[in-house]
Coordinates of C-alpha atoms in Angstrom, one line a residue:
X1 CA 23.6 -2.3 2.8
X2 CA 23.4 -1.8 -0.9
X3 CA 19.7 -1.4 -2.3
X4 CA 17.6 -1.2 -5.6
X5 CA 14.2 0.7 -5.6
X6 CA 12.2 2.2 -7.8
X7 CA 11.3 5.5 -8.0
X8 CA 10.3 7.2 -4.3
X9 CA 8.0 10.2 -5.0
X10 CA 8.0 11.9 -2.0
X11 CA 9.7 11.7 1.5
X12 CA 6.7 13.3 3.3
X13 CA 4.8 11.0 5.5
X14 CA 1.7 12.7 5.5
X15 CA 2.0 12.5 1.7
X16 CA 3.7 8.9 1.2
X17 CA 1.2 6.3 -0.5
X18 CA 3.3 4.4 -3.0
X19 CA 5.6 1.6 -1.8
X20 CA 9.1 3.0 -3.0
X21 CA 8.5 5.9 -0.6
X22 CA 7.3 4.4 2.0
X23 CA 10.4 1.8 1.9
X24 CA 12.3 5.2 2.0
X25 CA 10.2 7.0 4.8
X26 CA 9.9 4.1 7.3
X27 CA 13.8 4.3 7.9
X28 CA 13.7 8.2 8.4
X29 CA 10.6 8.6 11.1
X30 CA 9.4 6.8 13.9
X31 CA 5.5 6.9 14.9
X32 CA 4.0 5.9 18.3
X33 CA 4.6 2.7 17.5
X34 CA 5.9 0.0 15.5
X35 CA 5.4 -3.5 13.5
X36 CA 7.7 -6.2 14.0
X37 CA 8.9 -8.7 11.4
X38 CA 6.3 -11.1 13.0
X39 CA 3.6 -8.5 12.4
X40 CA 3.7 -7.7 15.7
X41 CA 2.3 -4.2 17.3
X42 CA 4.8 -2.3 19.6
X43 CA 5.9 0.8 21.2
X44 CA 8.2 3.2 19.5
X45 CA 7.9 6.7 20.6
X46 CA 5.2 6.3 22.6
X47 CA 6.7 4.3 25.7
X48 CA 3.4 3.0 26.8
X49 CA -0.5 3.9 26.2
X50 CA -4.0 3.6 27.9
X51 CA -7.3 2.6 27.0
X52 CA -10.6 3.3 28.3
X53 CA -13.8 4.7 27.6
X54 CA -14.9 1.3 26.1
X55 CA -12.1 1.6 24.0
X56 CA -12.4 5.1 22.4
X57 CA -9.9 6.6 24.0
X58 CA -6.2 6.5 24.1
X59 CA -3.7 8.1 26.4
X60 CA -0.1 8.0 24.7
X61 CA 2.9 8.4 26.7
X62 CA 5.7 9.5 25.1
X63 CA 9.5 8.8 25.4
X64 CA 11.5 11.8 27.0
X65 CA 14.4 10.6 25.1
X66 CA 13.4 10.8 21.4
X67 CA 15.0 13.8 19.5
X68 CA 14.5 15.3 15.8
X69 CA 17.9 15.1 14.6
X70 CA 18.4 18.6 14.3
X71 CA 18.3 18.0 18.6
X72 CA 15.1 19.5 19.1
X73 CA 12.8 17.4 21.1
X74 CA 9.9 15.4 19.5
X75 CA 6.8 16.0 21.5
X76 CA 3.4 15.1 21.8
X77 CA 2.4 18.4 19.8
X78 CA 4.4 17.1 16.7
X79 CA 1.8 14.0 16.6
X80 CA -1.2 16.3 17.0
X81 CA 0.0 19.1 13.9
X82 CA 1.3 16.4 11.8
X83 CA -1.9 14.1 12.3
X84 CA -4.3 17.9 11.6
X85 CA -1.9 18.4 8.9
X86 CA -2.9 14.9 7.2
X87 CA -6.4 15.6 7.5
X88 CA -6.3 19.5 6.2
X89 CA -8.4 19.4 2.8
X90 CA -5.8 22.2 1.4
X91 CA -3.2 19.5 1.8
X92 CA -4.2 16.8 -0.3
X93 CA -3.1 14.0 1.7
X94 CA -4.0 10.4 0.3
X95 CA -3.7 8.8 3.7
X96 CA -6.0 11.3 5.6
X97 CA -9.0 8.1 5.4
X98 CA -6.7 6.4 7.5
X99 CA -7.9 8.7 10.4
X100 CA -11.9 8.7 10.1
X101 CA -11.5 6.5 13.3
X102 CA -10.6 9.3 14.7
X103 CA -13.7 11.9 16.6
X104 CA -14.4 14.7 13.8
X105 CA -11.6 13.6 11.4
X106 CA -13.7 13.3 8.7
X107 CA -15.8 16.0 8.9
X108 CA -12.7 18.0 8.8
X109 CA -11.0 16.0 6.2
X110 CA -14.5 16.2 3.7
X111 CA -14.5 20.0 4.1
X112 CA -17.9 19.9 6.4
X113 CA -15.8 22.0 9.0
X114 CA -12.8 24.3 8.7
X115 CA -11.9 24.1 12.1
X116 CA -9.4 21.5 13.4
X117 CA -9.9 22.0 17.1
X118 CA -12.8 19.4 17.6
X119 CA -10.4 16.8 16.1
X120 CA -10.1 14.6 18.7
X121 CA -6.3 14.7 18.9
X122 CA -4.9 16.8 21.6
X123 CA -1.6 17.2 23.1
X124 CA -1.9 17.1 26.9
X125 CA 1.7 18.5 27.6
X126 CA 4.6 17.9 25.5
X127 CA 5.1 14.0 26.4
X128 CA 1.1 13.2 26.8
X129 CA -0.9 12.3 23.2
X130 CA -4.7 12.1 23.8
X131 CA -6.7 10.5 21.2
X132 CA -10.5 10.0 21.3
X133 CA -12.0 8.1 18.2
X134 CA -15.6 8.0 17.2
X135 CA -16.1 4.6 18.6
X136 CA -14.3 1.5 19.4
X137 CA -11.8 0.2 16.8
X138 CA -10.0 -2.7 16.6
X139 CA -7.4 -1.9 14.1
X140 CA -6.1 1.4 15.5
X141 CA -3.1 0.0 17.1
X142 CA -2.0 -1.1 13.5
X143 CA -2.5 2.7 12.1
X144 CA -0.1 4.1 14.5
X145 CA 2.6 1.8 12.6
X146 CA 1.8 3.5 9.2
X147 CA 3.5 6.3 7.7
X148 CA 0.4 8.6 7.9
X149 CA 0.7 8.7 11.5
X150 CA 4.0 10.0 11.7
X151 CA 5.6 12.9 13.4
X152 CA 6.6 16.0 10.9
X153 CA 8.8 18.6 12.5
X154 CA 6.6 21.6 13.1
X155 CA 9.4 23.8 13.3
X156 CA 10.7 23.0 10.3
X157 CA 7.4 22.6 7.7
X158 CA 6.3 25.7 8.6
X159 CA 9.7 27.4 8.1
X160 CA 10.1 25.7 4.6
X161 CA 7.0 24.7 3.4
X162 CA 7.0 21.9 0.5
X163 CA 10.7 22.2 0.4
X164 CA 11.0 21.1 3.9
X165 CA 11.8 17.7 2.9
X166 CA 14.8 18.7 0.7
X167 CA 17.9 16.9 1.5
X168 CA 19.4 20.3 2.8
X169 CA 16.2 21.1 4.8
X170 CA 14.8 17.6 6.4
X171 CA 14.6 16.9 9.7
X172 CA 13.6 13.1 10.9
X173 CA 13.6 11.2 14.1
X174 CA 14.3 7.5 12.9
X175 CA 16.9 4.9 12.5
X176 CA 19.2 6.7 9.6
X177 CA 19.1 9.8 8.7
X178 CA 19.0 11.2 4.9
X179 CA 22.4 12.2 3.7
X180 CA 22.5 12.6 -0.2
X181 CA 19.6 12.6 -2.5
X182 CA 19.9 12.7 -6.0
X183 CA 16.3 12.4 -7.2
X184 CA 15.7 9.4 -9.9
X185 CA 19.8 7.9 -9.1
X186 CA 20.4 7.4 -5.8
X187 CA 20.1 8.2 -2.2
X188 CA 22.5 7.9 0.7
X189 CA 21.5 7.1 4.2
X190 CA 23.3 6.9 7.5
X191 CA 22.9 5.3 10.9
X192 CA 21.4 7.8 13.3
X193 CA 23.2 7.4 16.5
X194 CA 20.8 9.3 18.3
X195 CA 17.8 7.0 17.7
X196 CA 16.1 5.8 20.3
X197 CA 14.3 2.7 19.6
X198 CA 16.0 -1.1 19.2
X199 CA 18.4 -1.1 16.2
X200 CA 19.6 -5.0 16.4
X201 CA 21.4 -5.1 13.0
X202 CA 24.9 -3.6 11.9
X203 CA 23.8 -1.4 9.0
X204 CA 25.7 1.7 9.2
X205 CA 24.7 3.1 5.6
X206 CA 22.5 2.6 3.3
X207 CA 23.3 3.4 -0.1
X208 CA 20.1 3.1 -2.0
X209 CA 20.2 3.2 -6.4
X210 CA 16.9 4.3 -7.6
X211 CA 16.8 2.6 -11.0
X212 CA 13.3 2.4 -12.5
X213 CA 14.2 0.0 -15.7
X214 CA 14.1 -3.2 -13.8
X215 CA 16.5 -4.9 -15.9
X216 CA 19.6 -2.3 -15.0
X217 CA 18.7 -3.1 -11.5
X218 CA 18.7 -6.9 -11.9
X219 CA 22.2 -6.5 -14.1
X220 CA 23.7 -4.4 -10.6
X221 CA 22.4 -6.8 -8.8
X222 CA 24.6 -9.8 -10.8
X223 CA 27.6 -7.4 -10.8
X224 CA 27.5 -7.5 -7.0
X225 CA 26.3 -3.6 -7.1
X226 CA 23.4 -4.4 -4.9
X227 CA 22.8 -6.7 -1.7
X228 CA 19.6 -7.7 -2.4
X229 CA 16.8 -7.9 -5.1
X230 CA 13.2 -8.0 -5.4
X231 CA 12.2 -10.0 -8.2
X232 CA 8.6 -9.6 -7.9
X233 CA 8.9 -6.2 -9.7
X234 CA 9.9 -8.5 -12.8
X235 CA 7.7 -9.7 -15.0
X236 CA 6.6 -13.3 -14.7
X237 CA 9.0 -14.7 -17.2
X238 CA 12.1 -12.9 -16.3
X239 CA 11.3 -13.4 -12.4
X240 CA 11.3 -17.4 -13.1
X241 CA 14.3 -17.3 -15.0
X242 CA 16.3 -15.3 -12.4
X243 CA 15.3 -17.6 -9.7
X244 CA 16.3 -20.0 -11.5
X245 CA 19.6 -18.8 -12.3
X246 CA 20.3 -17.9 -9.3
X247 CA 18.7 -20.7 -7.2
X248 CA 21.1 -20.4 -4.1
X249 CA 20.1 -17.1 -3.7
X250 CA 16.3 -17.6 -4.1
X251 CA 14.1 -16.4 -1.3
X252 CA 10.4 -16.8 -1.6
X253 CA 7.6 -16.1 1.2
X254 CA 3.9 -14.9 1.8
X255 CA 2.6 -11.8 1.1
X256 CA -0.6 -10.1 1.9
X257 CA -1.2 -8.2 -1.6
X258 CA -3.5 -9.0 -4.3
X259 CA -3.3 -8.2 -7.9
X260 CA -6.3 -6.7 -9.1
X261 CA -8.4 -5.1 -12.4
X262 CA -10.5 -1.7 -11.3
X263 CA -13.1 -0.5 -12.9
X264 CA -14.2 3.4 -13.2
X265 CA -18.0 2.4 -12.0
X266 CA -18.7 6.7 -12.4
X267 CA -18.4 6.7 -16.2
X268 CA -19.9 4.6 -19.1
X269 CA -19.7 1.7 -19.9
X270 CA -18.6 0.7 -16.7
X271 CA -21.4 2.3 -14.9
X272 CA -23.3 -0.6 -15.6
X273 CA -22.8 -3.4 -13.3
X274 CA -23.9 -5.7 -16.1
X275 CA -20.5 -4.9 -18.5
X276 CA -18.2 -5.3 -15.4
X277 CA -19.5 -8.7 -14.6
X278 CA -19.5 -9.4 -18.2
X279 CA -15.7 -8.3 -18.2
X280 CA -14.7 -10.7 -14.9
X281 CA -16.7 -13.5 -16.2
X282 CA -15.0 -13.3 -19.8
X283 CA -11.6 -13.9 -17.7
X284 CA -10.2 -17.1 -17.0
X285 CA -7.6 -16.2 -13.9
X286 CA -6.6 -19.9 -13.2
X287 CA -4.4 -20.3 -17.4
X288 CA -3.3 -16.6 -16.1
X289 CA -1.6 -17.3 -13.0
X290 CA -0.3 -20.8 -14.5
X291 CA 0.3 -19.8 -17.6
X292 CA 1.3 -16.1 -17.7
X293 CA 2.2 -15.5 -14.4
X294 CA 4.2 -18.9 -14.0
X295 CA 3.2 -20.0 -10.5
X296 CA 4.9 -17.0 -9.2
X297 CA 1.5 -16.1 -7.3
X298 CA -1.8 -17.7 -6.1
X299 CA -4.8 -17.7 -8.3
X300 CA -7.9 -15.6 -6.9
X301 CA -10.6 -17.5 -6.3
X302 CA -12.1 -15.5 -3.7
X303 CA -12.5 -11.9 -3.1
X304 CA -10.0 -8.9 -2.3
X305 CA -9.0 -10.1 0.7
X306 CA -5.7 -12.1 -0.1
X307 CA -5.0 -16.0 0.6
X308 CA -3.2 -16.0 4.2
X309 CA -5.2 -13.4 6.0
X310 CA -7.7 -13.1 8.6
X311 CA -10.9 -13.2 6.7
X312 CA -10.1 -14.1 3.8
X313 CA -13.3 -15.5 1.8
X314 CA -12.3 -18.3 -0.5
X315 CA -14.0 -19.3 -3.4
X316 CA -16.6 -16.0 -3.5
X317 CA -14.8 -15.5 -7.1
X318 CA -17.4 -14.7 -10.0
X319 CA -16.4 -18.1 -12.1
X320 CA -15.2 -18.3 -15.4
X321 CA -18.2 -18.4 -17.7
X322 CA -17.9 -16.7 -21.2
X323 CA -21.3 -17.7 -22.6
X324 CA -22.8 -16.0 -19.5
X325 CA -20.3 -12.8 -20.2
X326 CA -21.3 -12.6 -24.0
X327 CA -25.1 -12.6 -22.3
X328 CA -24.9 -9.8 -19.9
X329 CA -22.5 -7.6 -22.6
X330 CA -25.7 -8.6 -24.5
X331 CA -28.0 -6.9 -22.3
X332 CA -25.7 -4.2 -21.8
X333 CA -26.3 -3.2 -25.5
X334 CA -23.4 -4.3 -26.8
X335 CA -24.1 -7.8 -28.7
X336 CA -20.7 -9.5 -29.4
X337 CA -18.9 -6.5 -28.7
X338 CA -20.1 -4.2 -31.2
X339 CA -21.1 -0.7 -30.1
X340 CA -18.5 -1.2 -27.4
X341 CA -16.8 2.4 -27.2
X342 CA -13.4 3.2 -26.8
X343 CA -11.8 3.1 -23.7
X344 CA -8.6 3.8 -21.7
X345 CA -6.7 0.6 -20.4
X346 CA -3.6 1.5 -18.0
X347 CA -1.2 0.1 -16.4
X348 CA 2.6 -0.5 -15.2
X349 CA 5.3 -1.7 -17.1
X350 CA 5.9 -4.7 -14.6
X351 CA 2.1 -5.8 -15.3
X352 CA 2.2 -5.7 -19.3
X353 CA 2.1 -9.4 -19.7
X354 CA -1.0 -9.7 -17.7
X355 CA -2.4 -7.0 -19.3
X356 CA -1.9 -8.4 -22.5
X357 CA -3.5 -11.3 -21.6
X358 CA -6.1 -9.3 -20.4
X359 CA -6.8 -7.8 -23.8
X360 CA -6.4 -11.3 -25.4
X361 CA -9.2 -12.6 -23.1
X362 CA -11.6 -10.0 -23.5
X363 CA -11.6 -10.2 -27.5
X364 CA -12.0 -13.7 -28.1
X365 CA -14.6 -14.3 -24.9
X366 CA -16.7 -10.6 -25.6
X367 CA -15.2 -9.6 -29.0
X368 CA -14.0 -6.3 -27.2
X369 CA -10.8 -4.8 -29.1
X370 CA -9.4 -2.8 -25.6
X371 CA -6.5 -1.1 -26.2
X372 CA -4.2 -0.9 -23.1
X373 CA -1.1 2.0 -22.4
X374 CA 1.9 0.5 -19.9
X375 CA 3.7 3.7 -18.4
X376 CA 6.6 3.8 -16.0
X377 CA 5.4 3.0 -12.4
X378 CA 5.9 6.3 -11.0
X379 CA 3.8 8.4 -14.1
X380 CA 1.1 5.6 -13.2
X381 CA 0.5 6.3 -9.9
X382 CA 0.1 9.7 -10.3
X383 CA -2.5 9.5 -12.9
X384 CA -4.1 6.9 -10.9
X385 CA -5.1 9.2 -8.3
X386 CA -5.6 12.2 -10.5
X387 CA -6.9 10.8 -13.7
X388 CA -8.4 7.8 -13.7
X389 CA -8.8 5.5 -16.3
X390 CA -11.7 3.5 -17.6
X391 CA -9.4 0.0 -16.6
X392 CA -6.5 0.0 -14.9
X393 CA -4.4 -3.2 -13.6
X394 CA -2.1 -2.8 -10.4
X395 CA -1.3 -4.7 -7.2
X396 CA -2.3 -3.7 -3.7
X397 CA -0.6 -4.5 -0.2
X398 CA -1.3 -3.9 3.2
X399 CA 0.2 -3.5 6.7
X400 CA -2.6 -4.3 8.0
X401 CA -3.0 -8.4 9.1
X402 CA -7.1 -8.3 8.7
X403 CA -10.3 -8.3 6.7
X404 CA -9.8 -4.3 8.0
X405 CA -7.8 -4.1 4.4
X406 CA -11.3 -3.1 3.0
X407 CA -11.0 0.0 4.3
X408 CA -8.2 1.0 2.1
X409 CA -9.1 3.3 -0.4
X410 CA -6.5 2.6 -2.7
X411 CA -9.2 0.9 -5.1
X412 CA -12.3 2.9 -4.2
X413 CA -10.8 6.5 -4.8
X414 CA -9.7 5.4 -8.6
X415 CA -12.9 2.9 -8.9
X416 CA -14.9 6.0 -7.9
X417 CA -17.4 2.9 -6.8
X418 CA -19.9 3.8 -4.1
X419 CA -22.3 1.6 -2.1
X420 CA -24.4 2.0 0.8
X421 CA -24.5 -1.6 2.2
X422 CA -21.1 -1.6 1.8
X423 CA -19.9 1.2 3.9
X424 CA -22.7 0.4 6.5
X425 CA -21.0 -3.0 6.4
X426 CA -17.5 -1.6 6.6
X427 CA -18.1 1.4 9.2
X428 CA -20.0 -1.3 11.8
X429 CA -16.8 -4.0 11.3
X430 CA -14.7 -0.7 12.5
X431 CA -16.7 -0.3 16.2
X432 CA -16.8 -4.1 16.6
X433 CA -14.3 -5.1 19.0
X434 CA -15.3 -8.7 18.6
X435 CA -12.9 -10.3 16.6
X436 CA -15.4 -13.1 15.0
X437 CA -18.2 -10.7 14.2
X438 CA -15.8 -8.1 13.1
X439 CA -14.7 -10.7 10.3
X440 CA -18.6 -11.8 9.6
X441 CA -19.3 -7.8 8.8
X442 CA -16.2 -7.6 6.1
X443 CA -16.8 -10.9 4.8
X444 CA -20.0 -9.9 4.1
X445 CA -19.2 -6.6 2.6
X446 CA -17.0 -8.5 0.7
X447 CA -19.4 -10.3 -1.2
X448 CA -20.7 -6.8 -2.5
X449 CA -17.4 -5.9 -3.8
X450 CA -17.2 -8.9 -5.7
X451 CA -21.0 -9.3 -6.6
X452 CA -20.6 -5.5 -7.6
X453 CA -17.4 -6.5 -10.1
X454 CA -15.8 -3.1 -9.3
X455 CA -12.7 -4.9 -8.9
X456 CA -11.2 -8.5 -10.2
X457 CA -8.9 -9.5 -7.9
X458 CA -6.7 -11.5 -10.4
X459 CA -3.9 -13.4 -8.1
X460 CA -2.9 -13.4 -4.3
X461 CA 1.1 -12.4 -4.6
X462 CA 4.7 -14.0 -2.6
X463 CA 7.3 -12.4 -2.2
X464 CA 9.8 -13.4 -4.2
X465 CA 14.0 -11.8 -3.6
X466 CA 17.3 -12.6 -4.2
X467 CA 20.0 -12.1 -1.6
X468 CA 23.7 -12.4 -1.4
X469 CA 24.9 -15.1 0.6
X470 CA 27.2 -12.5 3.0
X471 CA 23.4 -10.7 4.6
X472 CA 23.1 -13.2 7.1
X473 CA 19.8 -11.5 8.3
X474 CA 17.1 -9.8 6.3
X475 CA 13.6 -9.9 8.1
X476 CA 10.9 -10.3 6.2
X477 CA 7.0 -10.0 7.2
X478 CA 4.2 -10.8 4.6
X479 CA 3.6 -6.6 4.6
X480 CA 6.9 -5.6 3.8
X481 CA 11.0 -6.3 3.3
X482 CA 12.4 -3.2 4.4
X483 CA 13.6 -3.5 7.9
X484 CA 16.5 -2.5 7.0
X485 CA 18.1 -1.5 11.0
X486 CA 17.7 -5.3 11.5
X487 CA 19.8 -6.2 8.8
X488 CA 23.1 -8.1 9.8
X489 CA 26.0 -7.8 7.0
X490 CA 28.6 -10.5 7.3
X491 CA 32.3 -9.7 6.0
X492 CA 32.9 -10.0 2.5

């Protein structure tokens, strides 16, 4: 199987956040348990678990079988370290929220202890994982499918330290192995024949080119250098001329990820709620997905949520109303856009055309001059997390199939937004096991997010590939593409 990515980061679960890595990561470890091509929830390592305790506490049982492949055993305690590890302050993992479920995780993870033991994971022997959360919560079962609940090798972090995930160094326990890594070109990956989990494809290797300029990767693909292609990385008018040029080929679907505008709410002028409803209002998202985006993904009239998933609140959407825009800029201080200061707009060279438009928008609706920066995708990221910007526009997807996705923190943390009613909103949806009332608490909370304009959610995304006409299977789910040990390769 020949394959295109980006640019992975890192191959360290407990560090993996971007969706090149994770592609990467998800074929090297196995967790407790797996999602299926039908978004299904099932066991991987762990062969079987209990719940009780009204549903805050689970009692994994792993697998005897399951080796690291350097032959040592993967045990219980690996979970419990790796899981610690995650939530270790000094580590700087971006994943770690994904545990406040979890008894005491966040106190550790905030800093508010500096002892791990009252985390409630615990390994009971070396096949038995204990796990006591807080309270009940309905979504844990999808977090053991997630790369931040993955096993790390002990044994082999603590010998190395950061370097343990060099290509000479790593040690994994899923369906390939790494076998050549040549960081920004390429990256080699074999079948692991001691894998213990279903493997019902006839990938043997994986040979992976990691090609950042989009267009070199679409050219390899045309040359018959690569097996398949995901055109959703191109921008709009590029992606509906390649589909259309290759219409045989064409493979659209669902997918649960919205594209979005955040706003820094900690720093002016986007502290004031006023200038980012001003901002939302002064955009008109239906000409954008029509126009620039060219049908390629849904418009956004509801909130973060994306079209297609369980809780999804349609038609929530601040409207389109500049004269209403111009009024609140007004009040903001900032009459027709003068006074407005400079700011920093950022984003990924995949999005400039939106962003463009973007600009466009806010000048003739607020007579705001913004002037945006497009960086390479992997420089982006980074700065995301580390340095904010005033604006930024990016995409975000989920693994998770609910109204939980409002948990993710991959547009608070750079949004820096904050708000009581919110998390109360959020943390109760999390102990409800009641499916209906769960989705009444995050639709609600919802409506603060939107009401609040610390995000736009501009478009709910497809998926959108081209494959060769020799992979006769290529699962795809609405989360992800990547399930790469299902894969069947005719001759050719």
């Amino acid at each position: 199987l020949r394959v295109g990515l980006g640019h992975p980061t890192i191959l360290d679960p407990t560090l993996t956040t971007d969706t090149w890595s994770m592609a990467v990561v998800d074929q090297l470890f196995s967790g407790l348990a797996e999602r299926t091509s039908a978004m299904g929830v099932v066991p991987d390592v762990a062969q079987s678990w209990e719940v009780s305790d009204g549903g805050r506490r689970y009692l994994f049982r792993l697998r005897e079988d399951v080796q690291w492949s350097d032959g040592t055993p993967v045990t219980a305690g690996d979970f419990a370290y790796a899981w610690k590890r995650a939530l270790d302050p000094s580590i700087g993992s971006t994943v770690a929220d994904q545990m406040d479920a979890i008894k005491g995780a966040r106190a550790y993870r905030q800093g508010r202890t500096s002892d791990p033991d009252p985390v409630g994971v615990r390994a009971l022997d070396d096949v038995t994982l204990e796990v006591e959360l807080e309270g009940p919560t309905g979504y844990f079962p999808h977090l053991l499918t997630l790369c931040g609940s993955y096993p790390v090798p002990r044994h082999v972090v603590e010998a190395h330290g950061a370097a343990w995930t060099d290509v000479d160094k790593i040690v994994t326990n899923g369906p390939f192995r790494l076998a050549a890594w040549q960081q920004g070109r390429s990256a080699v990956l074999v079948r692991n024949p001691a894998y213990h989990g279903r493997f019902t494809g006839n990938v043997q290797r994986v040979e992976v080119s990691l090609l950042a300029d989009l267009s070199e990767r679409l050219a390899l693909y045309e040359a018959h250098g690569l097996d398949f292609f995901r055109l959703c990385d191109l921008p709009a008018v590029e992606l509906d001329r390649a589909r259309h040029r290759h219409a045989g080929e064409y493979v659209s679907s669902p997918g649960l990820a919205t594209e979005f505008v955040g706003f820094d709410t900690s720093r002016p002028p986007f502290d004031d709620r006023r200038v980012r409803r001003a901002f939302v209002l002064a955009t008109d998202r239906d000409t954008l997905v029509d126009g620039i985006l060219r049908g390629t993904a849904y418009p956004a009239p509801g909130g973060f949520v994306p079209h297609g998933m369980l809780g999804h609140s349609p038609g929530i959407a601040l409207p389109y109303d500049p004269e209403r825009a111009r009024q609140l800029l007004a009040e903001a201080g900032y009459p027709d856009g003068r006074g407005f200061p400079t700011v920093e707009f950022l984003t990924d060279h995949a999005r400039r055309p939106t962003s463009e438009y973007l600009q466009a928008q806010w000048w003739e609706n607020l007579g705001v001059e913004i002037a945006q920066e497009t960086i390479e995708w992997g420089v982006f990221f980074d700065r995301l997390f580390r340095e904010p910007p005033h604006i930024f526009c990016v995409g975000d997807a989920t693994d998770n199939p609910s109204a939980d996705f409002l948990r993710d923190p991959y547009f608070q943390r750079p949004t820096r937004w904050q708000n009581e009613m919110y998390d109360r909103l959020v943390e109760e949806a999390r102990r409800v096991t009641d499916q209906g009332r769960r989705v009444e608490l995050y639709q609600a909370a919802e409506r603060i997010l939107v009401e609040e304009a610390a995000v736009m959610p501009l478009a709910y995304r497809r998926r959108h590939l081209l494959v060769k006409p020799w992979v006769r299977r290529l699962p795809i789910s609405t989360t992800k593409y990547w399930f790469w040990k299902d894969v069947i390769i005719d001759p050719h």
